[in-house]
PDB file of C-alpha atoms and ligand atoms in Angstrom:
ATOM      1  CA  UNK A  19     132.526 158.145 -25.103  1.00 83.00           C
ATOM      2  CA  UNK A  20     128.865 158.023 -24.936  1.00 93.00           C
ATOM      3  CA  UNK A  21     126.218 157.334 -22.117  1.00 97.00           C
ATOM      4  CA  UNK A  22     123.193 155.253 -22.353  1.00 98.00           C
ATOM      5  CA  UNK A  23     120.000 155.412 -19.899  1.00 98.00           C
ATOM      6  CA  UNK A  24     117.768 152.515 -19.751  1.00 98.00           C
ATOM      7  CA  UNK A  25     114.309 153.199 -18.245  1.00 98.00           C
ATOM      8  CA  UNK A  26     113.252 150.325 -15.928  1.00 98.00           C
ATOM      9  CA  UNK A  27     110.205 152.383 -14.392  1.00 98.00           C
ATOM     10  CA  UNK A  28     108.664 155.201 -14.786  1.00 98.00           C
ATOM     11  CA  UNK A  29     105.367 155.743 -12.610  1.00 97.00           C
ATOM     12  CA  UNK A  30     104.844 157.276  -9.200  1.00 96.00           C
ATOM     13  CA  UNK A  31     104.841 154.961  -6.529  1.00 95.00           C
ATOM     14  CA  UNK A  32     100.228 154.647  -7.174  1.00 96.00           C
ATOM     15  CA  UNK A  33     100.894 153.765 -10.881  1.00 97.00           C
ATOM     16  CA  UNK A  34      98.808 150.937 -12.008  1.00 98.00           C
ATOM     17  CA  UNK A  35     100.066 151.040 -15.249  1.00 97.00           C
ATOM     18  CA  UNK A  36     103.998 151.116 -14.184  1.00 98.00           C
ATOM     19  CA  UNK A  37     106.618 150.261 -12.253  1.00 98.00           C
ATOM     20  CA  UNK A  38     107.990 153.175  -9.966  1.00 98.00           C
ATOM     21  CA  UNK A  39     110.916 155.264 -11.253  1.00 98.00           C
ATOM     22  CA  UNK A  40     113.806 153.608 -11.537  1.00 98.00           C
ATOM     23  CA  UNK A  41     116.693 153.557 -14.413  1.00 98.00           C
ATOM     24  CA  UNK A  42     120.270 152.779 -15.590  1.00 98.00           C
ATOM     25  CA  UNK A  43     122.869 154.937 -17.054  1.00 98.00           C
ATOM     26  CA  UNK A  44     126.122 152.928 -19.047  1.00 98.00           C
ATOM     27  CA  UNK A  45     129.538 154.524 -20.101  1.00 98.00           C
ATOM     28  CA  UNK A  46     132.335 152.350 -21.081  1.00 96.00           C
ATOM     29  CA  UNK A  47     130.234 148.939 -20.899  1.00 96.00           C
ATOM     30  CA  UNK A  48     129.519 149.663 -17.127  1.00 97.00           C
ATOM     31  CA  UNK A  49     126.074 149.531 -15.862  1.00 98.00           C
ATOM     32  CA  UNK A  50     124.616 151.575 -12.629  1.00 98.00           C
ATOM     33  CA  UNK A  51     121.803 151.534 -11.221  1.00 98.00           C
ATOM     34  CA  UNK A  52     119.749 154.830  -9.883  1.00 98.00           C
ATOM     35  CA  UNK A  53     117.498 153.784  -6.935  1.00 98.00           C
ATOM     36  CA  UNK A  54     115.943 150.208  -6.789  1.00 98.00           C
ATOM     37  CA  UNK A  55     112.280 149.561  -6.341  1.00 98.00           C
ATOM     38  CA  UNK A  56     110.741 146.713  -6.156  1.00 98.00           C
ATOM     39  CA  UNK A  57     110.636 144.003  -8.271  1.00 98.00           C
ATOM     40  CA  UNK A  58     114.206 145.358  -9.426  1.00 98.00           C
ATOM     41  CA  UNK A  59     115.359 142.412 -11.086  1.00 98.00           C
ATOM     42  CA  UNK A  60     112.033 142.270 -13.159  1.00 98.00           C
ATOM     43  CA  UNK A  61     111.855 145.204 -13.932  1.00 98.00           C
ATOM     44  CA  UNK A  62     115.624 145.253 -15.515  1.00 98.00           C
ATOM     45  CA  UNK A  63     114.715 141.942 -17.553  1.00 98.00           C
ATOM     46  CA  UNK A  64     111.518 143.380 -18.871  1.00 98.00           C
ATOM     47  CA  UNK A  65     113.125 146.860 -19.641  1.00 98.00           C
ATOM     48  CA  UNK A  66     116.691 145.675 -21.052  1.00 98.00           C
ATOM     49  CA  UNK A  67     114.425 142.867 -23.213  1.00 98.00           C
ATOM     50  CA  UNK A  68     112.618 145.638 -24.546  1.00 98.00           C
ATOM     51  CA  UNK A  69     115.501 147.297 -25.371  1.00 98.00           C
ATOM     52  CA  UNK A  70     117.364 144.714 -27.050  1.00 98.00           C
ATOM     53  CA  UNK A  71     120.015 144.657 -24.797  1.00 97.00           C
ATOM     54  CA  UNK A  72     118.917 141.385 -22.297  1.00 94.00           C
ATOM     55  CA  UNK A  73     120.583 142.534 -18.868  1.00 97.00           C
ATOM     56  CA  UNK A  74     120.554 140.610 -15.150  1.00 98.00           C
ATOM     57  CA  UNK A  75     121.512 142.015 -11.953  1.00 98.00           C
ATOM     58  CA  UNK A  76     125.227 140.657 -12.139  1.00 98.00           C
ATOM     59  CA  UNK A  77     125.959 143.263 -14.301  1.00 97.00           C
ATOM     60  CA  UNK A  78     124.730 146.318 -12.341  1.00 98.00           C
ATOM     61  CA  UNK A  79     127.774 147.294 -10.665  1.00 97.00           C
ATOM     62  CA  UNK A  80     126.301 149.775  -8.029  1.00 97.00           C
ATOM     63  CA  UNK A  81     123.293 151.666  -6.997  1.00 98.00           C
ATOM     64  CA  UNK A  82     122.848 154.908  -6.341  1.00 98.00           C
ATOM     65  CA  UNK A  83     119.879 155.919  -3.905  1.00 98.00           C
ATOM     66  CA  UNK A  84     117.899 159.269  -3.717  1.00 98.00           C
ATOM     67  CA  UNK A  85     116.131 158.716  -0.641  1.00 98.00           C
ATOM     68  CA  UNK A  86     114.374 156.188   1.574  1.00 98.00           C
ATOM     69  CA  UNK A  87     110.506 156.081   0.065  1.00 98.00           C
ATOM     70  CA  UNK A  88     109.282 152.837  -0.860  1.00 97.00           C
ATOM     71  CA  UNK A  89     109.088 153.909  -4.643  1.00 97.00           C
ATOM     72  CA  UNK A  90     112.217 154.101  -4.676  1.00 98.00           C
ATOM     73  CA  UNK A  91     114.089 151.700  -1.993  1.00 98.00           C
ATOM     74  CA  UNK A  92     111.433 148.856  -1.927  1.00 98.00           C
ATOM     75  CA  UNK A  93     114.112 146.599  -3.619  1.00 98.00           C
ATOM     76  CA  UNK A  94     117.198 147.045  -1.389  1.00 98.00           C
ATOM     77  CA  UNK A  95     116.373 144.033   0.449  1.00 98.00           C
ATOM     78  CA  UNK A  96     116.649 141.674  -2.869  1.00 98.00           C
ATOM     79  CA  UNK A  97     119.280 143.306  -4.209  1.00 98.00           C
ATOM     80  CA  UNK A  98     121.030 142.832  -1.632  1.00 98.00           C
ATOM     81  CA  UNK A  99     120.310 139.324  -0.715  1.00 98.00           C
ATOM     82  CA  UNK A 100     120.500 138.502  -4.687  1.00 98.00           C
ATOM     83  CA  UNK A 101     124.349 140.107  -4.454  1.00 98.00           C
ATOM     84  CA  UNK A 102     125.050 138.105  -1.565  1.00 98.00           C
ATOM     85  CA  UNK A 103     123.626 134.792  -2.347  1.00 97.00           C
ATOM     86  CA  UNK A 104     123.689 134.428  -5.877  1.00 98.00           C
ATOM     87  CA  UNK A 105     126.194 136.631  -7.033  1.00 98.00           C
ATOM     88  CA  UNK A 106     128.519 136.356  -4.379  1.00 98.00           C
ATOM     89  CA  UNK A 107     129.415 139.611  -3.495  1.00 98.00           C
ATOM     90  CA  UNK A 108     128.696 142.582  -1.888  1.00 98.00           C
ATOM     91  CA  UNK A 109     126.589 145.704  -3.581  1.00 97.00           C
ATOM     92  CA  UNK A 110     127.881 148.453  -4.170  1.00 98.00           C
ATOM     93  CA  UNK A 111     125.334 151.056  -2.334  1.00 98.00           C
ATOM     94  CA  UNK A 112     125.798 155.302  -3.064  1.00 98.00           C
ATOM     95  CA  UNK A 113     123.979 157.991  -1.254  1.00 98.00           C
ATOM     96  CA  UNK A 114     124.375 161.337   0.817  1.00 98.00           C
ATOM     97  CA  UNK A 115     124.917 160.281   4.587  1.00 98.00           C
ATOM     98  CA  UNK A 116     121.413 162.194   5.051  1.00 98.00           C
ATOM     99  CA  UNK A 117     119.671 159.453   3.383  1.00 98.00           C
ATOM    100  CA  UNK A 118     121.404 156.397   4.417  1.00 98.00           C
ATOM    101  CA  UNK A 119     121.471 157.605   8.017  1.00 97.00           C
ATOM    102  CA  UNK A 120     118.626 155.430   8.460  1.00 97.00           C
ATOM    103  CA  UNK A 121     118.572 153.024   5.896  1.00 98.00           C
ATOM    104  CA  UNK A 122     119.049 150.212   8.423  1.00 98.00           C
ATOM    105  CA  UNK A 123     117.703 150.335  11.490  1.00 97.00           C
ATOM    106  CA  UNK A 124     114.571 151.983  10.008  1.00 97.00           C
ATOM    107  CA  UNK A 125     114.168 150.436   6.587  1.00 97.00           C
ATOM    108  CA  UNK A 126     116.523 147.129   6.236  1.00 98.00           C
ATOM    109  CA  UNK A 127     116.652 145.391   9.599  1.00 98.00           C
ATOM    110  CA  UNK A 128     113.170 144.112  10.356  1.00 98.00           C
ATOM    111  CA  UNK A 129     113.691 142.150   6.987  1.00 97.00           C
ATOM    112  CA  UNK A 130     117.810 141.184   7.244  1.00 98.00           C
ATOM    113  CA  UNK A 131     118.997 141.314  10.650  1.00 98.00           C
ATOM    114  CA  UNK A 132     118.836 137.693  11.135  1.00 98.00           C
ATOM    115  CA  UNK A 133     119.892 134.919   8.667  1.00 96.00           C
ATOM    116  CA  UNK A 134     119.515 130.939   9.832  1.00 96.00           C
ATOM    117  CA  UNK A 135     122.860 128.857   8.902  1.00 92.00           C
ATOM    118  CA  UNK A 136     120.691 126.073   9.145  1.00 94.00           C
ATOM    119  CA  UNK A 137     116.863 124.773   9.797  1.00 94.00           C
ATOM    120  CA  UNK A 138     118.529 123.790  13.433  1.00 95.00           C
ATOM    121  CA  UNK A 139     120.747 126.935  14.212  1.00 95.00           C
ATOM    122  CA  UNK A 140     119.911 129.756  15.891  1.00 96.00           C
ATOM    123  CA  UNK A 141     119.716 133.187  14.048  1.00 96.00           C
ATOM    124  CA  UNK A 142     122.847 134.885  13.528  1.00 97.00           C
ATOM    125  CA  UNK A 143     122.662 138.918  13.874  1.00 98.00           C
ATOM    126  CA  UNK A 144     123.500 140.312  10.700  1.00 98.00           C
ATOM    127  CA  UNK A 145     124.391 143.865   9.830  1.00 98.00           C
ATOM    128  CA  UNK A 146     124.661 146.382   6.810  1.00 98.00           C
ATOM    129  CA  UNK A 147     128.185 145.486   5.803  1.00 98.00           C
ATOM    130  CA  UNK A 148     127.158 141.689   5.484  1.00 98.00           C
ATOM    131  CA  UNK A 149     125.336 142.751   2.509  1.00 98.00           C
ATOM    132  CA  UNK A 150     126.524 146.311   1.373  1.00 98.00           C
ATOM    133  CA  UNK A 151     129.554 148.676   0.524  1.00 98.00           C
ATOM    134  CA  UNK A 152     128.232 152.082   1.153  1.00 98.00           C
ATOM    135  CA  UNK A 153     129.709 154.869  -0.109  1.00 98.00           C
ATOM    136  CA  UNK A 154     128.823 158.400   0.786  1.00 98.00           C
ATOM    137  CA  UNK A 155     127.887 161.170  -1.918  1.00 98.00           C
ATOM    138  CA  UNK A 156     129.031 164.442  -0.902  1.00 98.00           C
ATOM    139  CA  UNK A 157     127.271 167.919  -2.053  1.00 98.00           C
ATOM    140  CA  UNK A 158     130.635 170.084  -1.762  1.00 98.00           C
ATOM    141  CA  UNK A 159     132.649 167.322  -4.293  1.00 97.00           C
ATOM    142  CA  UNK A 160     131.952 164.679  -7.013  1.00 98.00           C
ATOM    143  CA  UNK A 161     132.529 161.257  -5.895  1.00 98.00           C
ATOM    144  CA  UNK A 162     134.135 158.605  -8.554  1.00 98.00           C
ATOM    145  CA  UNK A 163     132.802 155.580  -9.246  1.00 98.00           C
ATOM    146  CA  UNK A 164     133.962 153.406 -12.336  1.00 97.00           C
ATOM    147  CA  UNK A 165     133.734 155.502 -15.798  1.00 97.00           C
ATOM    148  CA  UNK A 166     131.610 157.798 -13.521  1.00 98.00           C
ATOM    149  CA  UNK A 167     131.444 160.946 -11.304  1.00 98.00           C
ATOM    150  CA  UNK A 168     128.497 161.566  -9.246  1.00 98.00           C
ATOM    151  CA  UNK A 169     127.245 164.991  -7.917  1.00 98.00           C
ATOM    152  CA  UNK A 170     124.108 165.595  -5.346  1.00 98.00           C
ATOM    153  CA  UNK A 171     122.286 168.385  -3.955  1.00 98.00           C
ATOM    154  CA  UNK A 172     119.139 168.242  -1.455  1.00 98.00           C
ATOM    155  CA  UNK A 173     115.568 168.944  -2.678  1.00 98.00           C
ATOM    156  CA  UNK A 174     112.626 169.881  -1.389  1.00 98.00           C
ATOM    157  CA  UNK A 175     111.093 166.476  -0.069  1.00 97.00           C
ATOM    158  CA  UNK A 176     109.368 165.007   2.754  1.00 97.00           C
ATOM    159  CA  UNK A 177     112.473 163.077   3.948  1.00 97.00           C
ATOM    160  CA  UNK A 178     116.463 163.523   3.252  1.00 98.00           C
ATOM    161  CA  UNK A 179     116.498 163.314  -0.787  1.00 98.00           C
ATOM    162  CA  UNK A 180     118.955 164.227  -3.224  1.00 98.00           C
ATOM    163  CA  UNK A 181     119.723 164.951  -7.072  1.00 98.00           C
ATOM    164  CA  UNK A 182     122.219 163.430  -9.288  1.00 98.00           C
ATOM    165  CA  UNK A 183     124.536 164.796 -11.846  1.00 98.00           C
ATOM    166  CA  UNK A 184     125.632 161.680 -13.077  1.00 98.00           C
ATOM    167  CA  UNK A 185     128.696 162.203 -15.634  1.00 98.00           C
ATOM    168  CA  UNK A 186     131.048 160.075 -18.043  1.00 98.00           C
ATOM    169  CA  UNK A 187     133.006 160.867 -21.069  1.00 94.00           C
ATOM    170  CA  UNK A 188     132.323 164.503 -21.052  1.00 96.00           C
ATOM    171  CA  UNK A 189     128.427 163.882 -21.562  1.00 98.00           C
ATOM    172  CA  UNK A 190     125.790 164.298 -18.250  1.00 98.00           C
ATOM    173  CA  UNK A 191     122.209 162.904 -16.958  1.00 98.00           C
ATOM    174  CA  UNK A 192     120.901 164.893 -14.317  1.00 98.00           C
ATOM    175  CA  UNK A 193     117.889 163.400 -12.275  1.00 98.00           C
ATOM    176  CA  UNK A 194     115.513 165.789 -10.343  1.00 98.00           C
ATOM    177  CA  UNK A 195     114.600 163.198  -7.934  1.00 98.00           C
ATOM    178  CA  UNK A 196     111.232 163.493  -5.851  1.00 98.00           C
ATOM    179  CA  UNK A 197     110.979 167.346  -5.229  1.00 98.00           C
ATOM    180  CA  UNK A 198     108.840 170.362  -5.455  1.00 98.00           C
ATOM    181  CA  UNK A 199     109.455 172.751  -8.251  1.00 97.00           C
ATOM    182  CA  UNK A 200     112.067 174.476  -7.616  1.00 97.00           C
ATOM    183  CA  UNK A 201     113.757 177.009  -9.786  1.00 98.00           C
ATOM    184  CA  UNK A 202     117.342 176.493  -8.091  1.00 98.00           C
ATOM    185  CA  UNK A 203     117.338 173.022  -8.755  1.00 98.00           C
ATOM    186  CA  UNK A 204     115.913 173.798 -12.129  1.00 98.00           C
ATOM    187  CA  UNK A 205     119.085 175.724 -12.735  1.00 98.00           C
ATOM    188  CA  UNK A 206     121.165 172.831 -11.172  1.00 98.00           C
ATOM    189  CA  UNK A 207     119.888 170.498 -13.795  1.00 98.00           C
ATOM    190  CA  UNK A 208     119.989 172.676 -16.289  1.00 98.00           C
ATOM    191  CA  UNK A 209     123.680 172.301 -17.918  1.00 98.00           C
ATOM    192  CA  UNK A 210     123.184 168.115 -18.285  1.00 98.00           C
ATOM    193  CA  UNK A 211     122.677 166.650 -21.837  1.00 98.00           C
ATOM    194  CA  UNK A 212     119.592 165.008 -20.733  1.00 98.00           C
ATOM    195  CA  UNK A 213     117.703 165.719 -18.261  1.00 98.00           C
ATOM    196  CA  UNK A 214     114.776 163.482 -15.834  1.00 98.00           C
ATOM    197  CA  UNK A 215     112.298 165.112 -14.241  1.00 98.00           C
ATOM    198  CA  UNK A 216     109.313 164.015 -11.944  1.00 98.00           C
ATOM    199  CA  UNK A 217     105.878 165.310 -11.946  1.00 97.00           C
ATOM    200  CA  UNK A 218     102.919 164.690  -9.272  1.00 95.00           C
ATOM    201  CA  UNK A 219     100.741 166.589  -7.125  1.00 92.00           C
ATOM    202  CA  UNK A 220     100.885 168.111  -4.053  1.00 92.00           C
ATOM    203  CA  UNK A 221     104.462 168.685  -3.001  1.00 94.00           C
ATOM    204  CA  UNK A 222     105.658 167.393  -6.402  1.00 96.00           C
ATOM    205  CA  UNK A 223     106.555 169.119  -9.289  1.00 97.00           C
ATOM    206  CA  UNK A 224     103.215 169.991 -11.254  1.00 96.00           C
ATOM    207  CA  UNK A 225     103.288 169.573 -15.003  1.00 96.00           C
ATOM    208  CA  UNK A 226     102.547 173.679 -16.212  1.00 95.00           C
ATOM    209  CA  UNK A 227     105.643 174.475 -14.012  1.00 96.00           C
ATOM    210  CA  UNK A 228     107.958 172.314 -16.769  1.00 97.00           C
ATOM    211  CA  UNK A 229     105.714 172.843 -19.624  1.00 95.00           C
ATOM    212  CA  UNK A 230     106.658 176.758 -19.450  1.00 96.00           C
ATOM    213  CA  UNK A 231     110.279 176.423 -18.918  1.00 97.00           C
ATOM    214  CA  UNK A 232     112.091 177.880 -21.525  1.00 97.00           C
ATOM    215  CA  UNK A 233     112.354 174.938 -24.981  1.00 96.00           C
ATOM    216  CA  UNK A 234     116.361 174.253 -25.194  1.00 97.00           C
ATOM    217  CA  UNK A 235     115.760 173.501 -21.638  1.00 98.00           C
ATOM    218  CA  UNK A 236     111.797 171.414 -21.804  1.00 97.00           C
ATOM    219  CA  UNK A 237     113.579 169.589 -25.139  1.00 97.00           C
ATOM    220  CA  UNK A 238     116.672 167.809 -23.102  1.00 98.00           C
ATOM    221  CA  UNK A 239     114.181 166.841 -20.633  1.00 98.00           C
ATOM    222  CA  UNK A 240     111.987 163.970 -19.990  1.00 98.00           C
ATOM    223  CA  UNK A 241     109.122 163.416 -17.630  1.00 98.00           C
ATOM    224  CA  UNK A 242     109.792 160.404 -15.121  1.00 98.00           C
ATOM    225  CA  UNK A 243     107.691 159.211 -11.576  1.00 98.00           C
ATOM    226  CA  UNK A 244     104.337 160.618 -13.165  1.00 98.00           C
ATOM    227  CA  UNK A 245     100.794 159.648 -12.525  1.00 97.00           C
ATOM    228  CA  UNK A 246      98.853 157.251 -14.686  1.00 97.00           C
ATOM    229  CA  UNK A 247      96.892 160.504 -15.488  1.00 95.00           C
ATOM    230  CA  UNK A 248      99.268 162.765 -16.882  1.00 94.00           C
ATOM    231  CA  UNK A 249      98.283 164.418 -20.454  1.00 90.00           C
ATOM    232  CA  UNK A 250     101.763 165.495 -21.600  1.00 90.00           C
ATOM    233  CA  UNK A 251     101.285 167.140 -24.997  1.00 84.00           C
ATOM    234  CA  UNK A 252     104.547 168.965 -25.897  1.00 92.00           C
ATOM    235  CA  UNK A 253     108.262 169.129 -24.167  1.00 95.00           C
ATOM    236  CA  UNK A 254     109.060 167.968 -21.461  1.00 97.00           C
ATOM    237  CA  UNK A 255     107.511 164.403 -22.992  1.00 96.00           C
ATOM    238  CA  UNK A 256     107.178 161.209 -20.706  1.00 97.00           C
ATOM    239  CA  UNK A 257     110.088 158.666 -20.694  1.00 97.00           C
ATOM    240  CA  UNK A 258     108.726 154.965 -21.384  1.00 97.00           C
ATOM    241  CA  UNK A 259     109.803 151.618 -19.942  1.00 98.00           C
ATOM    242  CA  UNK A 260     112.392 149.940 -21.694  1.00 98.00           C
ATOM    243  CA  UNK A 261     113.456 153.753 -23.516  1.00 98.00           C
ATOM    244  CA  UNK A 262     117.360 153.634 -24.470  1.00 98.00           C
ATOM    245  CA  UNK A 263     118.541 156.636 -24.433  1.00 98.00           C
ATOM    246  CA  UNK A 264     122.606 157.620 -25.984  1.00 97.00           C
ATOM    247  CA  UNK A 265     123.473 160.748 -24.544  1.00 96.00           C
TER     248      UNK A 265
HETATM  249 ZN1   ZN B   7     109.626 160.352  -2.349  1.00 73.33          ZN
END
């Protein structure tokens, strides 16, 4: 069995040119999502379109969330409103405790505590479960979901963030997330098939740290959540919107 990665964004959350990081990975004919900006559901049309592959949100069967920055979560609220409303369901929602700790009170409620039944009713409270299943990720063991297993491990961020090991089928995609450079993560990453890395400034990862990895490593890695500056000459190269990738 093979995986696939779909690239729905890859800018950093100033990018004029594109959307913020944001992708898919496949095994088995089962789609998840890893972390959901906003305009998710645009940005999966344009991308899978691009691809060949035409794909909606009904057949993203989870998401799995790094950390709480708008770049990255800014879609939540849609997704989860498009699950409920027009798909019926519930979304599936993955992420270390440390990141979801807060994911309601201080990111989701202001925008979904309250639905109206009707133009006459009053508001009726509403609450995380109304709208998600969330599962935790755990650092000390791989958590199942579907085809897939799903490993973490903090980085160096501003706020609770994690990496993914994402495997299926024997094959891996390992996602750096939003961190510093860090040689432990580096090492962390390292055994995946293919491997997605962001670049920045300041607390991010710069560019010349990757660039002088060693080449078996730079050459199973691609460049994700980069500025609309970057000059990437040689391995690690930039992953594009709309990229398929079989690993
Ligand atoms: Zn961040």
């Amino acid at each position: 069995m093979t995986m696939r990665l779909l690239a729905l964004g890859v800018g950093d959350a100033f990018s004029a040119r594109h959307f913020s990081t944001a992708f898919c990975v496949e095994a088995a004919g089962r789609w998840l999502l890893i972390d959901c900006p906003h305009p998710i559901r645009k940005m999966l049309a344009e991308a899978s379109l691009k691809a060949g592959i035409p794909l909606d949100l009904d057949a993203v069967e989870g998401v799995v969330l790094t950390h709480l920055h708008g770049d990255h979560a800014s879609g939540l609220e849609s997704f989860g409103y498009f699950n409920r409303f027009a798909l019926g369901r519930r979304a599936q929602l993955l992420a270390h405790p440390l990141v979801s700790h807060r994911l309601w009170e201080g990111h989701l409620a202001a925008g979904m505590e309250h639905l109206l039944p009707s133009a006459e009713a009053e508001p009726v409270e509403m609450g995380l479960p109304d709208y998600f299943e969330l599962s935790s990720l755990d650092e000390k063991a791989p958590v199942p979901f579907g085809p897939f297993t799903i490993e973490c491990r903090r980085t160096i961020h501003h706020i609770p963030t994690t990496a993914l090991r994402i495997h299926a089928g024997g094959r891996t995609i390992a996602y750096s997330a939003d961190t510093t450079f860090d040689t432990s993560l580096i090492d962390w990453l390292a055994p995946a098939d293919l491997i997605l890395h962001e670049t920045g400034y300041g607390v991010h990862t710069p560019y010349s740290a990757l660039e002088s990895l060693p080449l078996p490593l730079r050459a199973k890695m691609r460049l994700v959540h980069y500025p609309d500056e970057l000059e990437a000459t040689g391995d690690p190269r930039p992953l594009t919107e709309g990229d398929l990738l079989t690993v």
